[in-house]
Short mmCIF file of C-alpha atoms and ligand atoms in Angstrom, two decimals:
data_model
loop_
_atom_site.label_atom_id
_atom_site.label_comp_id
_atom_site.label_asym_id
_atom_site.label_seq_id
_atom_site.Cartn_x
_atom_site.Cartn_y
_atom_site.Cartn_z
CA MET A 1 53.16 -73.61 -25.76
CA THR A 2 55.07 -74.54 -22.64
CA LEU A 3 58.14 -72.74 -21.34
CA HIS A 4 60.30 -75.58 -22.68
CA GLU A 5 58.68 -75.55 -26.13
CA ARG A 6 59.21 -71.81 -26.37
CA LEU A 7 62.86 -72.09 -25.35
CA ALA A 8 63.34 -74.91 -27.85
CA GLU A 9 61.80 -72.83 -30.63
CA LEU A 10 63.95 -69.80 -29.82
CA ALA A 11 67.02 -72.07 -29.91
CA THR A 12 66.37 -72.74 -33.59
CA PHE A 13 66.83 -69.03 -34.45
CA GLY A 14 70.49 -68.60 -35.29
CA ALA A 15 71.36 -72.27 -34.67
CA THR A 16 74.89 -73.15 -35.86
CA ALA A 17 76.82 -76.40 -35.83
CA GLU A 18 78.30 -75.38 -32.47
CA GLY A 19 75.57 -73.38 -30.74
CA ILE A 20 73.46 -70.29 -31.39
CA ASP A 21 74.54 -67.10 -33.11
CA ARG A 22 72.02 -64.33 -32.53
CA ALA A 23 73.82 -60.99 -32.54
CA LEU A 24 71.77 -57.80 -32.12
CA PHE A 25 69.81 -56.60 -35.18
CA THR A 26 70.62 -59.64 -37.32
CA PRO A 27 67.84 -61.71 -38.95
CA PRO A 28 67.72 -64.48 -36.27
CA GLU A 29 67.74 -61.93 -33.44
CA ARG A 30 64.87 -60.04 -35.02
CA GLU A 31 63.03 -63.35 -35.47
CA ALA A 32 63.43 -63.96 -31.72
CA ARG A 33 61.98 -60.50 -30.92
CA GLU A 34 59.10 -61.17 -33.32
CA ARG A 35 58.31 -64.50 -31.65
CA PHE A 36 58.49 -62.88 -28.23
CA THR A 37 56.01 -60.25 -29.41
CA ALA A 38 53.65 -62.86 -30.86
CA TRP A 39 53.76 -65.01 -27.70
CA ALA A 40 53.21 -61.98 -25.47
CA ARG A 41 50.17 -60.95 -27.52
CA GLU A 42 48.83 -64.53 -27.42
CA ASP A 43 49.17 -64.31 -23.64
CA GLY A 44 47.10 -61.10 -23.63
CA LEU A 45 49.97 -58.71 -22.89
CA HIS A 46 50.33 -55.23 -24.37
CA VAL A 47 53.56 -54.93 -26.36
CA GLU A 48 55.61 -51.79 -27.05
CA GLN A 49 59.22 -51.11 -28.03
CA ASP A 50 61.45 -48.13 -27.40
CA ARG A 51 63.73 -46.47 -29.91
CA ALA A 52 66.76 -48.43 -28.65
CA GLY A 53 65.12 -51.73 -29.65
CA ASN A 54 64.05 -52.88 -26.17
CA VAL A 55 60.67 -54.68 -26.26
CA PHE A 56 58.20 -54.43 -23.35
CA ALA A 57 55.16 -56.68 -22.71
CA ARG A 58 52.78 -55.53 -20.01
CA LEU A 59 50.09 -57.07 -17.82
CA GLY A 60 47.84 -54.45 -16.22
CA GLY A 61 47.60 -54.14 -12.44
CA ARG A 62 44.99 -52.86 -9.98
CA ALA A 63 46.82 -49.59 -9.33
CA ALA A 64 48.13 -47.16 -11.95
CA GLY A 65 51.81 -46.30 -12.08
CA ALA A 66 55.17 -47.69 -13.05
CA PRO A 67 55.31 -51.46 -13.54
CA VAL A 68 57.34 -54.00 -11.66
CA GLN A 69 59.60 -55.35 -14.38
CA CYS A 70 61.37 -58.58 -15.09
CA GLY A 71 63.30 -59.58 -18.20
CA SER A 72 66.64 -60.33 -19.79
CA HIS A 73 67.95 -60.52 -23.37
CA LEU A 74 67.37 -62.46 -26.59
CA ASP A 75 70.76 -61.88 -28.22
CA THR A 76 73.54 -64.43 -27.75
CA VAL A 77 77.29 -64.57 -27.95
CA ARG A 78 78.72 -66.35 -31.00
CA ASN A 79 78.01 -70.09 -30.66
CA GLY A 80 76.21 -69.37 -27.40
CA GLY A 81 73.57 -71.41 -25.59
CA ALA A 82 69.79 -71.60 -25.45
CA TYR A 83 69.28 -70.26 -21.93
CA ASP A 84 71.57 -67.26 -21.34
CA GLY A 85 69.11 -64.38 -21.57
CA ALA A 86 66.34 -66.30 -23.37
CA TYR A 87 65.38 -68.03 -20.13
CA GLY A 88 64.78 -64.73 -18.32
CA VAL A 89 62.63 -63.42 -21.17
CA VAL A 90 60.59 -66.57 -21.81
CA GLY A 91 60.49 -67.36 -18.08
CA GLY A 92 59.20 -63.84 -17.47
CA LEU A 93 56.46 -64.35 -20.07
CA GLU A 94 55.52 -67.65 -18.44
CA ALA A 95 55.37 -66.08 -14.97
CA LEU A 96 53.08 -63.31 -16.25
CA ARG A 97 50.93 -65.83 -18.17
CA ARG A 98 50.40 -67.87 -15.00
CA ILE A 99 49.53 -64.76 -13.00
CA ALA A 100 47.08 -63.66 -15.71
CA VAL A 101 45.30 -67.03 -15.85
CA SER A 102 45.04 -67.14 -12.06
CA GLY A 103 42.43 -64.41 -12.54
CA GLU A 104 43.82 -62.27 -9.74
CA ALA A 105 45.10 -58.94 -11.08
CA PRO A 106 48.47 -57.99 -9.57
CA ALA A 107 48.56 -54.96 -7.28
CA ARG A 108 50.68 -53.09 -9.84
CA ALA A 109 51.32 -53.62 -13.54
CA LEU A 110 53.93 -56.24 -14.39
CA GLU A 111 56.19 -56.05 -17.41
CA VAL A 112 58.61 -58.42 -19.10
CA VAL A 113 61.37 -56.82 -21.15
CA ALA A 114 63.59 -58.21 -23.87
CA TRP A 115 66.60 -55.90 -23.58
CA ALA A 116 68.49 -55.17 -26.80
CA GLY A 117 72.08 -56.33 -27.17
CA GLU A 118 73.14 -57.43 -23.69
CA GLU A 119 76.09 -59.47 -24.88
CA GLY A 120 78.02 -56.76 -26.67
CA SER A 121 78.73 -59.37 -29.33
CA ARG A 122 78.09 -57.09 -32.30
CA PHE A 123 78.43 -53.52 -31.00
CA PRO A 124 81.34 -52.91 -28.63
CA LEU A 125 79.23 -52.22 -25.52
CA GLY A 126 77.50 -54.79 -23.36
CA CYS A 127 74.04 -54.20 -21.84
CA LEU A 128 73.45 -51.72 -24.64
CA GLY A 129 69.64 -51.48 -24.60
CA SER A 130 69.37 -51.44 -20.81
CA ALA A 131 72.17 -48.85 -20.54
CA VAL A 132 70.29 -46.51 -22.89
CA TYR A 133 67.01 -47.17 -21.06
CA ALA A 134 68.68 -46.37 -17.72
CA GLY A 135 70.26 -43.18 -19.09
CA LEU A 136 73.82 -44.51 -18.57
CA THR A 137 74.57 -44.28 -22.30
CA SER A 138 72.89 -41.54 -24.28
CA TYR A 139 70.80 -42.54 -27.25
CA ASP A 140 73.09 -40.49 -29.51
CA GLU A 141 76.18 -42.20 -28.16
CA ALA A 142 74.62 -45.62 -28.79
CA ALA A 143 73.47 -44.57 -32.25
CA ALA A 144 77.06 -43.78 -33.25
CA LEU A 145 78.50 -47.15 -32.11
CA VAL A 146 80.06 -49.12 -34.95
CA ALA A 147 79.63 -52.90 -35.10
CA ASP A 148 82.48 -55.26 -35.91
CA ASP A 149 80.94 -55.59 -39.39
CA GLY A 150 81.10 -51.78 -39.91
CA GLU A 151 77.41 -50.93 -39.52
CA THR A 152 76.35 -48.27 -37.02
CA PHE A 153 73.75 -48.95 -34.34
CA ALA A 154 71.51 -46.24 -35.85
CA SER A 155 71.64 -47.79 -39.31
CA ALA A 156 71.07 -51.34 -37.99
CA LEU A 157 68.12 -50.10 -35.95
CA ARG A 158 66.50 -48.63 -39.07
CA GLY A 159 67.42 -51.64 -41.23
CA PRO A 160 65.43 -54.80 -41.98
CA SER A 161 66.53 -56.49 -38.75
CA GLY A 162 66.04 -53.45 -36.54
CA LEU A 163 62.90 -52.06 -34.89
CA LEU A 164 59.84 -54.27 -35.24
CA ASP A 165 56.97 -53.48 -37.58
CA GLY A 166 53.53 -53.12 -36.09
CA VAL A 167 54.77 -52.55 -32.54
CA PRO A 168 54.21 -49.04 -31.13
CA VAL A 169 57.36 -47.13 -30.23
CA ARG A 170 57.15 -45.90 -26.68
CA ASP A 171 58.06 -42.29 -26.22
CA GLY A 172 60.87 -41.86 -23.71
CA PHE A 173 62.31 -44.37 -21.30
CA PRO A 174 60.07 -44.40 -18.21
CA PRO A 175 61.75 -46.26 -15.32
CA PRO A 176 60.12 -49.26 -13.65
CA ALA A 177 59.06 -49.37 -10.01
CA ALA A 178 61.40 -52.29 -9.46
CA TYR A 179 63.20 -54.98 -11.47
CA VAL A 180 63.82 -58.73 -11.04
CA GLU A 181 65.94 -60.69 -13.51
CA LEU A 182 65.75 -64.47 -13.77
CA HIS A 183 68.89 -66.04 -15.24
CA ILE A 184 70.94 -69.20 -15.35
CA GLU A 185 73.96 -69.12 -13.04
CA GLN A 186 76.49 -69.75 -15.86
CA GLY A 187 78.97 -71.19 -13.35
CA PRO A 188 79.44 -74.32 -11.19
CA VAL A 189 78.66 -73.05 -7.66
CA MET A 190 74.96 -73.91 -7.28
CA GLU A 191 75.39 -77.40 -8.66
CA ARG A 192 78.28 -77.99 -6.28
CA GLU A 193 76.22 -76.71 -3.32
CA GLY A 194 73.08 -78.66 -4.25
CA ALA A 195 71.06 -75.44 -4.61
CA ARG A 196 68.26 -75.18 -7.16
CA LEU A 197 67.62 -71.47 -6.61
CA GLY A 198 70.12 -68.68 -6.07
CA ILE A 199 69.53 -65.29 -4.45
CA VAL A 200 72.00 -62.98 -6.18
CA SER A 201 73.88 -60.78 -3.71
CA ALA A 202 75.80 -58.61 -6.20
CA ILE A 203 76.94 -58.48 -9.81
CA ALA A 204 80.67 -58.25 -10.52
CA GLY A 205 82.07 -55.04 -11.92
CA GLN A 206 83.62 -55.21 -15.35
CA ARG A 207 85.91 -53.27 -17.61
CA ARG A 208 86.53 -53.92 -21.28
CA PHE A 209 89.49 -52.50 -23.18
CA ARG A 210 90.52 -52.38 -26.82
CA VAL A 211 94.31 -52.56 -27.20
CA ARG A 212 96.11 -51.75 -30.39
CA VAL A 213 99.69 -52.95 -30.83
CA ASP A 214 101.51 -51.36 -33.76
CA GLY A 215 104.75 -52.99 -34.85
CA VAL A 216 106.49 -53.12 -38.21
CA ALA A 217 105.30 -55.54 -40.89
CA GLY A 218 107.96 -57.13 -43.09
CA HIS A 219 109.09 -60.17 -45.05
CA SER A 220 109.11 -63.27 -42.86
CA GLY A 221 112.10 -64.67 -44.71
CA THR A 222 114.35 -61.64 -44.77
CA VAL A 223 113.82 -59.54 -41.63
CA PRO A 224 116.36 -60.90 -39.09
CA MET A 225 114.98 -62.06 -35.75
CA ASN A 226 116.84 -59.38 -33.85
CA GLY A 227 115.60 -56.58 -36.09
CA ARG A 228 111.86 -57.15 -35.69
CA ALA A 229 109.01 -55.23 -34.09
CA ASP A 230 106.55 -58.14 -34.28
CA ALA A 231 103.14 -56.93 -33.10
CA LEU A 232 101.87 -60.45 -32.43
CA CYS A 233 104.85 -61.43 -30.27
CA ALA A 234 104.32 -58.23 -28.26
CA ALA A 235 100.59 -58.97 -28.01
CA ALA A 236 101.40 -62.50 -26.81
CA ASP A 237 103.51 -61.04 -23.99
CA LEU A 238 100.60 -58.76 -23.11
CA VAL A 239 98.04 -61.58 -23.11
CA LEU A 240 100.18 -63.50 -20.63
CA ALA A 241 100.67 -60.34 -18.54
CA VAL A 242 96.88 -59.91 -18.35
CA GLU A 243 96.51 -63.50 -17.15
CA ALA A 244 99.24 -63.10 -14.53
CA ALA A 245 97.81 -59.80 -13.25
CA ALA A 246 94.36 -61.34 -12.71
CA ARG A 247 95.84 -64.46 -11.10
CA ALA A 248 97.62 -62.25 -8.59
CA GLN A 249 94.26 -60.96 -7.27
CA GLU A 250 91.66 -63.01 -5.45
CA ASP A 251 88.26 -63.55 -7.12
CA THR A 252 89.28 -61.60 -10.20
CA VAL A 253 89.20 -62.80 -13.81
CA ALA A 254 90.62 -61.37 -16.99
CA THR A 255 90.34 -62.72 -20.50
CA VAL A 256 91.63 -61.87 -23.95
CA GLY A 257 89.01 -63.57 -26.11
CA HIS A 258 89.17 -61.36 -29.17
CA LEU A 259 92.28 -60.74 -31.25
CA ASN A 260 92.85 -59.60 -34.83
CA VAL A 261 96.21 -59.95 -36.53
CA GLU A 262 97.09 -57.79 -39.52
CA PRO A 263 97.74 -58.59 -42.23
CA ASN A 264 97.37 -62.20 -40.98
CA GLN A 265 99.60 -63.76 -43.61
CA THR A 266 101.93 -66.71 -43.15
CA ASN A 267 104.90 -64.97 -44.75
CA ILE A 268 104.52 -61.50 -43.23
CA VAL A 269 105.79 -60.42 -39.80
CA PRO A 270 102.58 -59.17 -38.09
CA GLY A 271 102.40 -55.38 -38.28
CA ARG A 272 99.38 -54.77 -36.10
CA VAL A 273 97.29 -56.61 -33.53
CA VAL A 274 94.03 -55.36 -32.07
CA LEU A 275 92.81 -57.28 -29.05
CA ARG A 276 90.19 -56.87 -26.34
CA ILE A 277 90.56 -57.44 -22.62
CA ASP A 278 87.58 -58.34 -20.43
CA LEU A 279 88.33 -57.80 -16.72
CA ARG A 280 85.95 -58.53 -13.83
CA SER A 281 85.71 -58.73 -10.07
CA ILE A 282 83.13 -58.25 -7.37
CA ASP A 283 85.67 -55.85 -5.80
CA ASP A 284 86.22 -52.71 -7.89
CA ALA A 285 89.58 -52.05 -6.18
CA ARG A 286 90.91 -55.33 -7.60
CA ILE A 287 89.79 -54.33 -11.08
CA ALA A 288 91.65 -51.05 -10.68
CA ALA A 289 94.76 -52.89 -9.44
CA VAL A 290 94.79 -55.26 -12.43
CA GLU A 291 94.28 -52.35 -14.81
CA ARG A 292 97.28 -50.52 -13.30
CA THR A 293 99.47 -53.60 -13.65
CA VAL A 294 98.36 -54.24 -17.23
CA ARG A 295 99.03 -50.65 -18.23
CA ALA A 296 102.52 -50.77 -16.67
CA GLU A 297 103.28 -54.10 -18.36
CA ALA A 298 102.05 -52.75 -21.71
CA ALA A 299 104.42 -49.79 -21.40
CA GLU A 300 107.33 -52.10 -20.58
CA ILE A 301 106.52 -54.47 -23.48
CA ALA A 302 106.28 -51.51 -25.87
CA VAL A 303 109.81 -50.39 -25.00
CA ARG A 304 111.31 -53.88 -24.93
CA ARG A 305 109.76 -54.93 -28.26
CA GLY A 306 109.89 -51.59 -30.11
CA VAL A 307 106.13 -51.44 -30.67
CA HIS A 308 103.50 -48.84 -29.91
CA VAL A 309 100.63 -49.83 -27.60
CA THR A 310 97.41 -47.84 -27.17
CA ILE A 311 94.70 -48.82 -24.68
CA GLU A 312 91.12 -47.61 -24.98
CA VAL A 313 88.43 -48.27 -22.36
CA LEU A 314 85.34 -49.60 -24.14
CA GLU A 315 83.19 -50.18 -21.08
CA ALA A 316 83.46 -49.65 -17.33
CA ARG A 317 80.77 -50.83 -14.96
CA ALA A 318 81.20 -50.87 -11.20
CA ALA A 319 80.12 -53.90 -9.15
CA VAL A 320 76.43 -53.62 -8.24
CA PRO A 321 74.94 -54.93 -4.98
CA MET A 322 71.32 -56.05 -5.24
CA GLU A 323 68.84 -53.86 -3.35
CA THR A 324 68.24 -55.08 0.18
CA ARG A 325 64.42 -55.21 0.30
CA MET A 326 64.22 -56.77 -3.15
CA ARG A 327 66.80 -59.32 -2.12
CA LEU A 328 64.74 -60.20 0.96
CA LEU A 329 61.63 -60.71 -1.18
CA VAL A 330 63.62 -62.90 -3.59
CA ARG A 331 65.05 -64.78 -0.62
CA ALA A 332 61.59 -65.54 0.81
CA ALA A 333 60.30 -66.75 -2.58
CA CYS A 334 63.38 -68.93 -3.13
CA LEU A 335 63.62 -70.48 0.34
CA GLU A 336 59.95 -71.39 0.25
CA ARG A 337 60.63 -73.48 -2.86
CA ASP A 338 64.15 -74.68 -2.14
CA PRO A 339 65.43 -74.93 1.45
CA ASN A 340 68.94 -75.25 -0.03
CA ALA A 341 68.72 -71.95 -1.93
CA ILE A 342 71.95 -69.99 -1.54
CA GLU A 343 73.13 -66.39 -1.74
CA ILE A 344 75.49 -66.09 -4.68
CA ALA A 345 77.49 -63.34 -6.38
CA SER A 346 77.25 -63.12 -10.17
CA GLY A 347 80.52 -63.20 -12.08
CA ALA A 348 78.62 -62.58 -15.33
CA GLY A 349 77.20 -59.20 -16.28
CA HIS A 350 73.44 -58.68 -16.62
CA ASP A 351 70.97 -55.98 -17.66
CA ALA A 352 70.09 -55.79 -13.95
CA MET A 353 73.39 -53.89 -13.48
CA CYS A 354 71.98 -51.00 -15.48
CA ILE A 355 68.41 -51.11 -14.24
CA ALA A 356 69.74 -51.14 -10.65
CA GLN A 357 70.89 -47.54 -11.30
CA ILE A 358 67.29 -46.33 -11.69
CA ALA A 359 65.18 -48.75 -9.64
CA PRO A 360 65.49 -51.31 -6.82
CA ALA A 361 66.76 -54.47 -8.53
CA ALA A 362 67.38 -58.11 -7.71
CA MET A 363 68.14 -61.39 -9.47
CA ILE A 364 67.23 -65.08 -9.20
CA PHE A 365 69.55 -67.80 -10.49
CA VAL A 366 68.96 -71.43 -11.43
CA PRO A 367 71.90 -73.85 -11.80
CA SER A 368 73.85 -74.51 -14.99
CA ILE A 369 74.72 -78.15 -15.58
CA GLY A 370 78.50 -78.50 -15.34
CA GLY A 371 78.69 -74.72 -15.00
CA ARG A 372 78.73 -74.47 -18.80
CA SER A 373 77.69 -71.19 -20.46
CA HIS A 374 78.57 -69.01 -23.46
CA VAL A 375 78.95 -72.34 -25.27
CA GLY A 376 76.54 -74.46 -27.28
CA ASP A 377 76.11 -77.15 -24.62
CA GLU A 378 74.70 -74.76 -22.01
CA ARG A 379 72.00 -76.72 -20.07
CA THR A 380 69.73 -76.41 -17.04
CA ALA A 381 67.48 -79.21 -15.77
CA PRO A 382 63.86 -78.63 -16.90
CA ALA A 383 62.60 -78.96 -13.30
CA ASP A 384 65.01 -76.21 -12.21
CA LEU A 385 63.82 -73.96 -15.05
CA GLU A 386 60.25 -74.51 -13.78
CA LEU A 387 61.22 -73.75 -10.20
CA GLY A 388 62.90 -70.51 -11.24
CA VAL A 389 59.73 -69.36 -13.00
CA GLU A 390 57.69 -70.13 -9.89
CA ALA A 391 60.11 -68.16 -7.74
CA LEU A 392 60.01 -65.27 -10.21
CA GLY A 393 56.19 -65.20 -10.27
CA ALA A 394 56.01 -65.22 -6.48
CA THR A 395 58.63 -62.47 -6.25
CA LEU A 396 56.85 -60.26 -8.79
CA LEU A 397 53.57 -60.55 -6.89
CA ALA A 398 55.29 -59.86 -3.58
CA VAL A 399 57.13 -56.82 -4.95
CA ALA A 400 53.94 -55.49 -6.58
CA ALA A 401 52.09 -55.82 -3.28
CA SER A 402 54.93 -54.20 -1.30
CA GLY A 403 55.87 -50.53 -1.05
CA VAL A 404 59.15 -51.12 -2.91
CA GLY A 405 59.54 -48.64 -5.74
CA SER A 406 56.24 -46.94 -5.06
CA SER A 407 56.07 -43.41 -6.49
CA GLY A 408 58.18 -40.82 -4.78
CA GLU A 409 60.65 -43.34 -3.43
CA ALA A 410 64.28 -42.35 -3.88
CA GLY A 411 66.27 -44.35 -6.41
CA ALA A 412 63.24 -45.29 -8.48
CA SER A 413 63.15 -42.39 -10.89
CA ASN A 414 64.98 -41.91 -14.13
CA PRO A 415 67.33 -38.89 -14.03
C1 GLV B 501 77.42 -61.34 -20.52
O1 GLV B 501 77.01 -62.48 -20.54
C2 GLV B 501 78.66 -61.09 -19.90
O2 GLV B 501 78.78 -61.30 -18.69
O3 GLV B 501 79.60 -60.72 -20.62
MN1 MN B 502 72.81 -63.17 -19.99
MN1 MN B 503 75.90 -63.88 -21.78
#
């Protein structure tokens, strides 16, 4: 099967009227991991999983030691697209397949990884599998996470859509020698610049918060307007304050994309709202500034509207620059194939953020048509998908042949 046929098949798992819904440890997400495993075995790779649900497919190299890894994720956001994550996994498989059929064994082992739960769309932590693998979140902490549907990570992992049958469970979380992630840009910059390949300079930092607004529920017909503590009206003020705080900073974005109203009845004044804020910038100081403003605004809204506001940090990841030597190797591979390749910062989060904490890491982007992503009509031109795989294959071979991440090098060992 070609790269495009594999991507098309994966897109059928979890297909909805508006996109793809493949949340971690649900039947379609497991189906995607099973297909990945079958394809990897067909391609002659050795497949293992770890106890966090990450799946590894390895091609042996001439020298023993830690592999040079690539990969991404197979889960999607709700009504997401066919390329976010899936492209890096299937593209990684394709790059390894081409290297294997070339008959020339790579200098070091190469591995493609399907990281578990990058999107944070079921459990309230993004990059979940890669964070556990990198030691940033302990296995026990992950195991206790509760999904929006009430199931814990540990129970989902043991359940029918959890760990795969017939795939050995790797003991421990050995770090790679180096890591390269291939991904769609998910924004409009490359298309605008006429670039077909992007050399990622850094990944934006991000913070996610859960905010609970407690007001007083009551009868919508009898509680006078001036006697209310309407949680939704207070939340609405806060949503607009979040938008204004991010607008006041350069290159900073903040979104409230998740909001629950209780009891959510037409004739009841809302008593409680729980919402989530997603805040990002390539400059961590700007994230901190927006957080300070939002907290101050929340305190002011609480007093003015007679509600109680509590803010919990769900996730905090600092901005991550890509490792210099890896970036140079990516740059050489990209410029050779696209003279218009550009350096680009990633506004989206990626598993590479976590793996960069334990190994030299870099990323390659291909353009997104119309900059569309996290929606069903996410697209990338087939020729650009091909070019990205070529650039990935060349980078993997170059990294494997280089000294980057060779044993004993600082930054390449798991704490
Ligand atoms: C993942 O796609 C994220 O950036 O939230
Ligand atoms: Mn992704
Ligand atoms: Mn995504």
